[in-house]
Amino acid sequence: MRVRVEQTALPGIGVRHDLVMASGRRIGVVSHRSGRRDLVLYDQDDPDACIASLPLTDDEAEALADLLGASLMLGQLAGLRSQAAGLLTEQISIPAGSPWAHRRLGDTRARTRTGASIVAVLRDREVIASPAPSFAFQTGDVVVVVGTREGLDGVAAILAETESDG
Amino acid sequence: MHDLSILLIELGTVLLGLSLLGRIGRRTGLSPIPLYLIAGLAFGEGGLLPLSASEEFIEVGAEMGVILLLVMLGLEYSAGELVSNLRASAPAGLIDAVLNAVPGALFALLMGWDWVAALVLAGITWVSSSGVIAKVLSDLGRLGNRETPVVLSVLVIEDLAMALYLPFLTAVLAGVSLAAGATSLAIAVATVVIVLLVAIRFGNAISAFISADDAEALLLGVLGLTLLVSGMADKLQVSAAVGAFLVGIALSGPVAHHAVQLLTPLRDLFAAVFFVFFGLSTHPGEIPHVLLPALALAVLTMGTKVLTGYLGAKRAGIALPGRFRAGLALMPRGEFSIVIAGLAVAAGVEPQLASLATAYVLITVVTGPMLARIPDTEWFKAMLRKRTAVGHPVVPRPD
């Protein structure tokens, strides 16, 4: 159970957040500058294209959010995304039962192995910026990683390992 | 008094005609730009219904139209967005410029025109229509698509590039020496950089100066500031359009948001007048002569736009269908091409240029949005599936 939410700027329109579900499907939300929000569902055969785009009013969006439960606040991370080409930001959670809960960040050797950096950890609505190698993970932490696509996938794979090769 | 009544009658007829055309356009899902151009052709000299009394009025209206088009364009972007986009998408913007401006320039030289006309035609074929494309993307429900940021960033870079290209072109068209042209370009670069920096640092202060609370004061304030800066930019030979664009960028937050809502109807009115004016200044009798070259140029540069989008999307890691969607979406040329052609026509460059530009924009802006639907068709999807099912077919390269 890891959720990766990507944020993409849409110049002149607004911003898009999307995530890949465990089933492999991709869904997203396009937030327009005007306040309108579109719920978008991506095509299974062609993951770049959305097959449905549902405009939601503020009230509808709020109702839907209530139904689905409180979500991660991504707004705080807006400034974190690097502007350089090819660099992406991703959030990976440490679920209950993860081998990494109570282990130290340094043990992941994420930067050495993947080139991607863990730049922050979100814990209980707080942002812990630039965690040291001695930082110990807890269940429910959300790790913010910056790197290339491959790097991010590498870190995601490391954090998903059931047995670490520490 | 007599002149005034004729002016009112002519203007009323034109606006009523445009409203009818606009309704037809909405029924058929067509952008209003080609309809307004055709209306201009019909009302112009040698057309069905020549206008005379309102020409001057329409000329001033057209100038307002350009300024409003550009200030609205600027309002859509924040300075921070432009700067971050510039860093991330400069390579895609460069591919776009080379692939689309060069064919236009070469084509002009092939037609036997001078290098000034080549510079003009390069601009006309280079810039896609942000307005038409944004509407196509939204109509086709593609705002959430993963190739859409690629398309948008190409548009942003083009719009920003225009802030440098237009003053340079204005200087060249004014017949100044290369050195003076370079000075004008340097002033433009400095102005753009300063405005971006000021907008990033003090955007809130500028916006606070114009209060967003009172609609009337806001409308007059934004319009006044825009016209003032445009006029000053024009005096400095930086082009009035660029001045307006920069004002749009400098405004942000609630002021920009409310200004967009207030200015949209005004923009629609004067932009329509602008397109009609351009049609007016084109002689319809000349269109048949340039139809074939315009068609050839359109086919060529629509092809290069597809390639631009394809390469840009490929760089962003988009799969094959998305690359074609990005490429085909970028094809329509519109307001900017007409703005550039309008500058050239006013300066008396190559008489055939106006008719060529009109025909060219008509072709791309009508066929572009239709062709953009191709990737959504079943046969196209089936074709791509077949290609990917075979594995990655290696296209033999002659090298």
Coordinates of C-alpha atoms in Angstrom, one line a residue:
Chain A
M1 CA 0.0 0.0 0.0
R2 CA 2.1 2.9 -1.2
V3 CA 0.5 6.0 -2.7
R4 CA 2.5 8.2 -5.0
V5 CA 1.0 11.6 -5.8
E6 CA 2.5 13.6 -8.5
Q7 CA 1.9 17.3 -8.9
T8 CA 2.2 18.9 -12.3
A9 CA 1.9 22.6 -13.1
L10 CA -0.4 23.5 -16.0
P11 CA 0.7 27.0 -17.0
G12 CA -2.3 29.2 -17.7
I13 CA -4.8 26.7 -16.3
G14 CA -3.8 25.5 -12.9
V15 CA -2.3 22.4 -11.4
R16 CA -2.9 18.7 -11.7
H17 CA -2.4 16.0 -9.1
D18 CA -2.5 12.4 -10.1
L19 CA -1.8 9.0 -8.5
V20 CA -1.4 5.4 -9.6
M21 CA -3.8 3.1 -7.7
A22 CA -2.8 -0.3 -6.6
S23 CA -4.8 -1.7 -9.4
G24 CA -2.6 0.1 -11.8
R25 CA -5.2 2.6 -12.8
R26 CA -4.4 6.2 -12.7
I27 CA -6.7 9.0 -11.5
G28 CA -6.2 12.7 -11.0
V29 CA -7.6 16.0 -10.2
V30 CA -7.1 19.1 -12.4
S31 CA -7.5 22.2 -10.2
H32 CA -8.3 25.3 -12.4
R33 CA -7.2 28.7 -11.4
S34 CA -10.9 29.7 -11.4
G35 CA -11.6 27.3 -8.6
R36 CA -13.2 24.6 -10.8
R37 CA -11.9 21.1 -10.3
D38 CA -12.0 18.2 -12.7
L39 CA -11.8 14.6 -11.6
V40 CA -10.0 12.7 -14.3
L41 CA -9.8 9.0 -15.0
Y42 CA -7.0 7.7 -17.2
D43 CA -7.3 5.2 -19.9
Q44 CA -6.0 1.7 -19.1
D45 CA -4.5 1.1 -22.5
D46 CA -3.1 4.5 -22.9
P47 CA -2.1 5.8 -19.4
D48 CA -1.3 9.3 -20.8
A49 CA -4.9 10.0 -21.9
C50 CA -7.9 10.6 -19.7
I51 CA -11.1 8.9 -20.8
A52 CA -13.3 10.9 -18.5
S53 CA -13.1 14.4 -17.1
L54 CA -15.7 15.3 -14.6
P55 CA -16.0 19.0 -13.6
L56 CA -16.8 19.4 -9.9
T57 CA -18.1 22.5 -8.1
D58 CA -16.6 23.5 -4.8
D59 CA -19.4 21.8 -2.9
E60 CA -19.3 18.6 -4.9
A61 CA -15.5 18.4 -4.5
E62 CA -15.9 18.9 -0.7
A63 CA -18.6 16.3 -0.5
L64 CA -16.5 13.8 -2.4
A65 CA -13.5 14.5 -0.3
D66 CA -15.6 13.9 2.8
L67 CA -16.7 10.6 1.4
L68 CA -13.2 9.5 0.6
G69 CA -11.7 10.6 4.0
A70 CA -9.1 13.2 4.8
S71 CA -6.3 13.3 2.3
L72 CA -2.7 14.4 2.5
M73 CA -2.2 18.1 2.3
L74 CA -0.1 18.6 -0.8
G75 CA -0.3 22.4 -0.9
Q76 CA 2.5 22.7 1.5
L77 CA 4.8 21.0 -0.9
A78 CA 4.2 23.3 -3.8
G79 CA 7.4 25.1 -3.3
L80 CA 9.4 22.0 -2.9
R81 CA 9.3 20.7 -6.4
S82 CA 12.5 21.4 -8.2
Q83 CA 12.3 23.5 -11.3
A84 CA 15.1 21.7 -13.1
A85 CA 14.1 19.6 -16.1
G86 CA 13.6 15.9 -15.4
L87 CA 13.6 16.2 -11.7
L88 CA 10.4 14.9 -10.0
T89 CA 9.0 15.0 -6.5
E90 CA 7.2 12.0 -5.1
Q91 CA 5.7 11.0 -1.8
I92 CA 6.0 7.5 -0.5
S93 CA 4.3 6.3 2.7
I94 CA 5.7 3.9 5.3
P95 CA 2.7 1.7 6.0
A96 CA 2.0 -0.3 9.1
G97 CA 4.1 -3.4 9.1
S98 CA 6.8 -2.0 6.9
P99 CA 10.3 -3.3 7.7
W100 CA 11.4 0.3 7.7
A101 CA 9.3 1.5 10.6
H102 CA 11.7 2.2 13.5
R103 CA 14.7 1.8 11.2
R104 CA 17.0 4.6 10.3
L105 CA 17.1 6.7 7.1
G106 CA 20.8 6.0 6.7
D107 CA 20.1 2.3 6.4
T108 CA 18.2 2.7 3.2
R109 CA 21.3 4.0 1.5
A110 CA 18.8 5.5 -0.9
R111 CA 21.0 8.2 -2.3
T112 CA 24.0 5.9 -2.9
R113 CA 21.8 3.3 -4.6
T114 CA 19.4 5.4 -6.6
G115 CA 20.8 8.9 -6.9
A116 CA 17.5 10.2 -5.5
S117 CA 17.4 12.2 -2.3
I118 CA 15.0 12.0 0.6
V119 CA 14.4 15.7 1.3
A120 CA 11.7 15.7 3.8
V121 CA 9.4 13.5 5.9
L122 CA 5.8 14.3 6.7
R123 CA 4.7 13.1 10.1
D124 CA 1.4 14.1 11.8
R125 CA 0.8 17.1 9.5
E126 CA 4.3 18.3 10.3
V127 CA 7.2 18.6 7.8
I128 CA 10.6 17.4 8.9
A129 CA 12.9 19.0 6.4
S130 CA 16.3 17.5 5.4
P131 CA 16.2 14.5 7.8
A132 CA 19.6 13.3 9.0
P133 CA 20.9 9.7 8.3
S134 CA 20.2 9.0 11.9
F135 CA 16.5 9.9 11.5
A136 CA 14.3 6.9 12.4
F137 CA 11.1 6.2 10.4
Q138 CA 7.8 5.6 12.0
T139 CA 4.7 3.9 10.7
G140 CA 2.6 6.5 8.9
D141 CA 5.5 8.6 7.8
V142 CA 5.3 10.0 4.3
V143 CA 8.7 10.3 2.7
V144 CA 9.3 13.0 0.1
V145 CA 11.8 12.1 -2.5
V146 CA 13.4 14.2 -5.2
G147 CA 15.1 12.6 -8.2
T148 CA 14.8 11.3 -11.7
R149 CA 12.0 8.9 -12.7
E150 CA 14.3 5.9 -12.3
G151 CA 15.7 7.2 -9.0
L152 CA 12.2 7.7 -7.5
D153 CA 11.1 4.2 -8.7
G154 CA 14.3 2.9 -7.1
V155 CA 13.6 4.5 -3.7
A156 CA 10.0 3.3 -3.9
A157 CA 11.3 -0.3 -4.5
I158 CA 13.7 0.0 -1.6
L159 CA 11.0 1.2 0.8
A160 CA 8.7 -1.6 -0.4
E161 CA 11.2 -4.3 0.2
T162 CA 10.0 -6.9 2.7
E163 CA 13.5 -7.9 3.6
S164 CA 16.2 -5.3 3.5
D165 CA 19.6 -6.1 2.4
G166 CA 20.7 -3.1 4.6
Chain B
M1 CA -23.8 64.4 -38.2
H2 CA -24.3 62.5 -41.5
D3 CA -21.0 60.7 -41.1
L4 CA -21.8 59.7 -37.6
S5 CA -25.1 58.1 -38.6
I6 CA -23.4 56.1 -41.4
L7 CA -20.7 55.1 -38.9
L8 CA -23.3 53.8 -36.5
I9 CA -25.2 52.0 -39.2
E10 CA -22.1 50.4 -40.6
L11 CA -20.7 49.4 -37.2
G12 CA -24.1 48.0 -36.1
T13 CA -24.3 45.9 -39.3
V14 CA -20.8 44.6 -38.8
L15 CA -21.4 43.6 -35.1
L16 CA -24.8 42.0 -35.9
G17 CA -23.2 40.1 -38.7
L18 CA -20.4 38.9 -36.3
S19 CA -22.9 37.8 -33.7
L20 CA -24.7 35.7 -36.3
L21 CA -21.4 34.2 -37.4
G22 CA -20.4 33.6 -33.8
R23 CA -23.6 31.6 -33.3
I24 CA -23.0 29.6 -36.5
G25 CA -19.5 29.0 -35.2
R26 CA -20.6 27.7 -31.9
R27 CA -23.1 25.3 -33.6
T28 CA -20.4 23.8 -35.7
G29 CA -17.7 23.9 -33.0
L30 CA -15.5 26.1 -35.1
S31 CA -13.2 28.8 -33.7
P32 CA -14.7 32.3 -34.4
I33 CA -11.3 33.5 -35.8
P34 CA -11.7 32.2 -39.3
L35 CA -15.3 33.5 -39.4
Y36 CA -14.3 37.0 -38.4
L37 CA -11.5 37.0 -41.0
I38 CA -14.0 35.9 -43.7
A39 CA -16.3 38.7 -42.5
G40 CA -13.5 41.2 -42.9
L41 CA -12.8 39.9 -46.4
A42 CA -16.5 40.4 -47.3
F43 CA -16.7 44.0 -45.9
G44 CA -13.3 45.0 -47.3
E45 CA -12.4 46.7 -50.6
G46 CA -13.4 44.5 -53.5
G47 CA -15.6 42.5 -51.1
L48 CA -19.4 42.2 -51.1
L49 CA -20.1 45.2 -48.9
P50 CA -17.3 47.8 -48.7
L51 CA -17.2 50.0 -45.6
S52 CA -15.8 53.4 -45.7
A53 CA -17.1 55.6 -42.9
S54 CA -16.1 53.3 -40.1
E55 CA -12.6 52.4 -41.3
E56 CA -10.8 54.7 -38.9
F57 CA -12.9 53.6 -36.0
I58 CA -12.3 50.0 -36.8
E59 CA -8.6 50.7 -37.1
V60 CA -8.4 52.1 -33.6
G61 CA -10.6 49.2 -32.4
A62 CA -8.3 46.7 -34.0
E63 CA -5.3 48.3 -32.1
M64 CA -7.3 47.9 -28.8
G65 CA -8.0 44.3 -29.8
V66 CA -4.4 43.5 -30.0
I67 CA -3.6 45.1 -26.7
L68 CA -6.5 43.4 -25.0
L69 CA -5.6 40.0 -26.5
L70 CA -2.0 40.4 -25.2
V71 CA -2.9 41.7 -21.7
M72 CA -5.3 38.8 -21.2
L73 CA -2.6 36.4 -22.4
G74 CA -0.2 37.9 -19.8
L75 CA -2.9 37.7 -17.1
E76 CA -3.1 33.9 -17.6
Y77 CA 0.5 33.4 -16.5
S78 CA 2.2 34.4 -13.3
A79 CA 5.8 35.5 -13.5
G80 CA 7.0 32.6 -11.4
E81 CA 5.3 30.2 -13.8
L82 CA 7.0 31.8 -16.8
V83 CA 10.4 31.7 -15.3
S84 CA 10.2 28.1 -14.1
N85 CA 8.7 27.1 -17.4
L86 CA 11.5 28.8 -19.2
R87 CA 14.1 26.7 -17.4
A88 CA 12.3 23.4 -17.8
S89 CA 11.1 23.7 -21.3
A90 CA 13.7 25.8 -23.1
P91 CA 14.9 22.8 -25.2
A92 CA 11.3 22.1 -26.4
G93 CA 10.9 25.8 -27.2
L94 CA 14.1 25.8 -29.1
I95 CA 13.0 22.7 -31.2
D96 CA 9.7 24.5 -31.8
A97 CA 11.4 27.7 -33.0
V98 CA 13.8 25.9 -35.3
L99 CA 11.3 23.5 -36.8
N100 CA 8.6 26.0 -37.4
A101 CA 10.3 29.4 -37.9
V102 CA 12.9 28.2 -40.4
P103 CA 10.4 26.7 -42.9
G104 CA 8.5 30.0 -42.9
A105 CA 11.7 32.0 -43.6
L106 CA 12.9 29.6 -46.3
F107 CA 9.4 29.7 -47.9
A108 CA 9.4 33.5 -48.1
L109 CA 12.9 33.4 -49.8
L110 CA 11.6 30.7 -52.1
M111 CA 8.7 33.1 -53.1
G112 CA 11.4 35.6 -54.0
W113 CA 10.7 38.0 -51.1
D114 CA 13.3 39.9 -49.2
W115 CA 14.7 39.0 -45.8
V116 CA 12.4 41.3 -43.9
A117 CA 9.4 39.4 -45.3
A118 CA 11.3 36.1 -44.5
L119 CA 11.6 37.4 -40.8
V120 CA 7.8 38.1 -40.8
L121 CA 6.8 34.8 -42.3
A122 CA 9.1 33.0 -39.9
G123 CA 7.1 34.5 -37.0
I124 CA 3.8 33.7 -38.7
T125 CA 4.5 30.0 -39.0
W126 CA 6.3 29.7 -35.7
V127 CA 3.6 30.7 -33.2
S128 CA 0.7 28.4 -32.4
S129 CA -2.5 29.9 -31.3
S130 CA -2.7 29.7 -27.5
G131 CA -6.4 30.7 -27.5
V132 CA -7.5 28.1 -30.0
I133 CA -5.4 25.3 -28.6
A134 CA -6.4 25.9 -25.0
K135 CA -10.0 25.7 -26.1
V136 CA -9.4 22.5 -28.2
L137 CA -7.7 20.8 -25.2
S138 CA -10.6 21.8 -22.9
D139 CA -13.3 20.8 -25.5
L140 CA -11.7 17.4 -26.0
G141 CA -11.4 16.8 -22.3
R142 CA -7.6 16.6 -22.4
L143 CA -6.7 19.0 -19.7
G144 CA -5.8 16.1 -17.4
N145 CA -3.8 14.3 -20.0
R146 CA -0.2 13.8 -19.3
E147 CA 1.0 15.3 -22.6
T148 CA -0.9 18.5 -21.9
P149 CA 1.8 20.2 -19.8
V150 CA 4.1 19.7 -22.8
V151 CA 1.7 21.4 -25.1
L152 CA 1.1 24.2 -22.6
S153 CA 4.8 24.8 -22.0
V154 CA 5.5 25.1 -25.7
L155 CA 2.7 27.7 -25.8
V156 CA 4.2 29.6 -22.8
I157 CA 7.6 29.7 -24.3
E158 CA 6.2 30.9 -27.6
D159 CA 4.3 33.7 -25.9
L160 CA 7.4 34.7 -24.0
A161 CA 9.5 34.5 -27.2
M162 CA 7.1 36.9 -28.8
A163 CA 7.9 39.5 -26.1
L164 CA 11.4 39.5 -27.7
Y165 CA 10.5 38.9 -31.3
L166 CA 7.8 41.6 -31.7
P167 CA 10.0 44.6 -30.6
F168 CA 12.8 43.3 -32.8
L169 CA 10.4 43.0 -35.8
T170 CA 8.9 46.4 -35.0
A171 CA 12.4 47.9 -35.2
V172 CA 13.3 46.1 -38.4
L173 CA 10.0 47.1 -40.0
A174 CA 10.6 50.7 -39.1
G175 CA 13.6 50.4 -41.4
V176 CA 16.2 51.1 -38.8
S177 CA 19.7 49.8 -39.1
L178 CA 20.8 46.5 -37.7
A179 CA 22.6 48.2 -34.9
A180 CA 19.4 50.1 -33.9
G181 CA 17.4 46.9 -34.2
A182 CA 19.9 45.3 -31.8
T183 CA 19.5 48.2 -29.4
S184 CA 15.7 47.9 -29.6
L185 CA 16.1 44.1 -28.9
A186 CA 18.4 44.9 -26.0
I187 CA 15.9 47.3 -24.5
A188 CA 13.2 44.7 -25.0
V189 CA 15.2 42.0 -23.3
A190 CA 16.1 44.3 -20.4
T191 CA 12.4 45.4 -20.1
V192 CA 11.1 41.8 -20.1
V193 CA 13.7 40.7 -17.5
I194 CA 13.0 43.7 -15.2
V195 CA 9.2 43.2 -15.5
L196 CA 9.6 39.5 -14.6
L197 CA 11.9 40.3 -11.7
V198 CA 9.6 43.1 -10.4
A199 CA 6.5 40.9 -10.9
I200 CA 8.1 38.1 -8.9
R201 CA 9.3 40.4 -6.1
F202 CA 6.7 43.1 -6.0
G203 CA 3.7 41.5 -7.9
N204 CA 1.6 41.8 -4.8
A205 CA 2.4 45.5 -4.3
I206 CA 1.5 46.4 -7.8
S207 CA -1.7 44.4 -7.6
A208 CA -2.5 46.0 -4.2
F209 CA -2.2 49.4 -5.8
I210 CA -5.1 48.4 -8.0
S211 CA -7.8 47.3 -5.6
A212 CA -9.9 44.3 -6.6
D213 CA -12.9 45.3 -4.5
D214 CA -14.6 47.7 -6.8
A215 CA -15.3 46.3 -10.2
E216 CA -15.6 49.7 -11.9
A217 CA -12.4 51.0 -10.5
L218 CA -10.6 47.8 -11.3
L219 CA -11.8 47.8 -14.9
L220 CA -10.7 51.4 -15.4
G221 CA -7.5 50.9 -13.5
V222 CA -6.3 47.8 -15.4
L223 CA -7.4 49.2 -18.7
G224 CA -5.8 52.5 -18.0
L225 CA -2.5 51.0 -16.9
T226 CA -2.4 48.7 -19.9
L227 CA -3.0 51.5 -22.4
L228 CA -0.5 53.7 -20.7
V229 CA 2.2 51.1 -20.6
S230 CA 1.4 50.0 -24.2
G231 CA 1.6 53.6 -25.4
M232 CA 5.0 54.1 -23.7
A233 CA 6.3 50.8 -25.0
D234 CA 5.2 51.9 -28.5
K235 CA 7.1 55.2 -28.1
L236 CA 10.2 53.2 -27.1
Q237 CA 9.7 51.0 -30.2
V238 CA 9.2 48.0 -28.0
S239 CA 5.7 47.4 -29.5
A240 CA 2.5 48.2 -27.8
A241 CA 1.5 44.5 -27.8
V242 CA 4.5 43.6 -25.7
G243 CA 3.8 46.4 -23.2
A244 CA 0.3 45.0 -22.7
F245 CA 1.6 41.4 -22.3
L246 CA 4.0 42.6 -19.6
V247 CA 1.3 44.5 -17.7
G248 CA -0.7 41.2 -17.7
I249 CA 2.2 39.3 -16.3
A250 CA 2.9 41.9 -13.6
L251 CA -0.6 41.7 -12.2
S252 CA -1.4 38.7 -10.0
G253 CA -3.6 37.3 -7.4
P254 CA -7.2 38.4 -7.0
V255 CA -6.7 41.5 -9.1
A256 CA -5.6 39.3 -12.1
H257 CA -8.5 36.9 -11.4
H258 CA -11.1 39.6 -11.4
A259 CA -9.5 41.6 -14.2
V260 CA -9.8 38.5 -16.4
Q261 CA -13.5 38.3 -15.7
L262 CA -14.1 42.0 -16.4
L263 CA -11.9 42.2 -19.5
T264 CA -13.1 39.1 -21.2
P265 CA -16.2 40.6 -22.9
L266 CA -14.2 43.7 -23.9
R267 CA -11.5 41.5 -25.3
D268 CA -14.0 39.4 -27.3
L269 CA -15.5 42.6 -28.8
F270 CA -12.2 44.3 -29.8
A271 CA -10.5 41.0 -30.8
A272 CA -13.4 40.4 -33.2
V273 CA -12.9 43.9 -34.6
F274 CA -9.2 43.2 -34.9
F275 CA -9.7 40.1 -37.0
V276 CA -12.3 41.9 -39.1
F277 CA -9.8 44.7 -39.6
F278 CA -7.2 42.3 -40.8
G279 CA -9.7 40.8 -43.2
L280 CA -10.6 44.3 -44.4
S281 CA -6.9 45.1 -45.2
T282 CA -6.7 41.9 -47.3
H283 CA -8.0 42.1 -50.9
P284 CA -10.2 39.0 -51.4
G285 CA -9.3 39.0 -55.1
E286 CA -5.7 38.1 -54.1
I287 CA -6.6 35.0 -52.1
P288 CA -6.8 32.7 -55.2
H289 CA -3.3 33.7 -56.3
V290 CA -1.8 32.7 -52.9
L291 CA -4.1 29.8 -52.1
L292 CA -1.7 27.1 -53.4
P293 CA 1.4 28.5 -51.7
A294 CA -0.6 29.0 -48.5
L295 CA -1.8 25.4 -48.7
A296 CA 1.7 24.1 -49.3
L297 CA 3.1 26.2 -46.4
A298 CA 0.2 25.1 -44.1
V299 CA 0.8 21.4 -44.9
L300 CA 4.6 21.8 -44.4
T301 CA 4.4 23.7 -41.1
M302 CA 1.5 21.7 -39.7
G303 CA 3.8 18.7 -40.3
T304 CA 6.7 20.4 -38.4
K305 CA 4.3 21.3 -35.5
V306 CA 3.3 17.6 -35.3
L307 CA 7.0 16.7 -35.1
T308 CA 7.6 19.5 -32.5
G309 CA 4.8 18.1 -30.3
Y310 CA 6.0 14.5 -30.9
L311 CA 9.6 15.2 -29.9
G312 CA 8.5 17.4 -26.9
A313 CA 6.2 14.7 -25.6
K314 CA 8.8 12.0 -26.2
R315 CA 11.3 14.0 -24.1
A316 CA 8.8 14.1 -21.3
G317 CA 8.4 10.3 -21.4
I318 CA 5.0 10.2 -23.0
A319 CA 3.9 7.1 -25.0
L320 CA 3.2 7.0 -28.7
P321 CA -0.5 8.0 -28.7
G322 CA 0.2 11.0 -26.4
R323 CA 3.0 12.2 -28.7
F324 CA 0.7 12.3 -31.6
R325 CA -2.0 14.0 -29.5
A326 CA 0.5 16.7 -28.5
G327 CA 1.7 17.2 -32.1
L328 CA -1.7 17.4 -33.7
A329 CA -3.0 19.8 -31.0
L330 CA -0.2 22.3 -31.7
M331 CA -1.1 22.9 -35.4
P332 CA -3.5 25.9 -35.4
R333 CA -2.0 29.3 -35.9
G334 CA -4.1 32.3 -35.0
E335 CA -4.0 35.6 -33.2
F336 CA -0.2 36.0 -33.0
S337 CA 0.3 35.2 -36.7
I338 CA -2.3 37.8 -37.6
V339 CA -0.7 40.3 -35.2
I340 CA 2.7 39.8 -36.9
A341 CA 1.2 40.0 -40.4
G342 CA -0.7 43.1 -39.4
L343 CA 2.5 44.8 -38.3
A344 CA 4.1 43.9 -41.6
V345 CA 1.2 45.0 -43.7
A346 CA 1.1 48.4 -41.8
A347 CA 4.8 48.8 -42.6
G348 CA 4.2 48.0 -46.3
V349 CA 6.2 44.8 -46.6
E350 CA 5.4 42.5 -49.6
P351 CA 1.8 43.2 -50.7
Q352 CA 1.0 39.5 -51.1
L353 CA 1.9 38.8 -47.4
A354 CA -1.5 39.8 -46.0
S355 CA -3.4 37.5 -48.3
L356 CA -1.0 34.7 -47.8
A357 CA -1.2 35.1 -44.0
T358 CA -5.0 35.3 -44.1
A359 CA -5.3 32.1 -46.2
Y360 CA -2.6 30.4 -44.1
V361 CA -4.3 31.2 -40.8
L362 CA -7.7 30.3 -42.2
I363 CA -6.4 26.8 -43.3
T364 CA -4.6 26.0 -40.1
V365 CA -7.2 27.3 -37.7
V366 CA -10.0 25.5 -39.4
T367 CA -8.3 22.2 -40.1
G368 CA -6.1 22.1 -37.0
P369 CA -8.9 21.6 -34.4
M370 CA -10.5 19.0 -36.6
L371 CA -7.2 17.1 -37.2
A372 CA -6.6 17.3 -33.4
R373 CA -9.4 14.8 -33.0
I374 CA -7.7 12.1 -35.1
P375 CA -5.8 10.4 -32.2
D376 CA -9.2 9.9 -30.5
T377 CA -10.6 7.9 -33.4
E378 CA -10.8 4.1 -33.3
W379 CA -8.9 3.5 -36.5
F380 CA -6.0 5.6 -35.3
K381 CA -5.8 3.8 -32.0
A382 CA -6.1 0.5 -33.8
M383 CA -3.2 1.5 -36.1
L384 CA -1.0 2.5 -33.1
R385 CA -1.9 -0.7 -31.3
K386 CA -0.9 -2.7 -34.3
R387 CA 2.4 -0.9 -34.4
T388 CA 3.2 -1.4 -30.8
A389 CA 2.0 -5.1 -30.9
V390 CA 4.6 -5.9 -33.5
G391 CA 7.1 -4.7 -31.0
H392 CA 9.1 -1.5 -31.6
P393 CA 9.4 -1.4 -35.3
V394 CA 12.9 -0.3 -36.3
V395 CA 12.5 2.4 -38.9
P396 CA 15.4 2.1 -41.3
R397 CA 17.4 5.3 -41.4
P398 CA 19.3 6.2 -44.6
D399 CA 22.7 6.8 -43.1

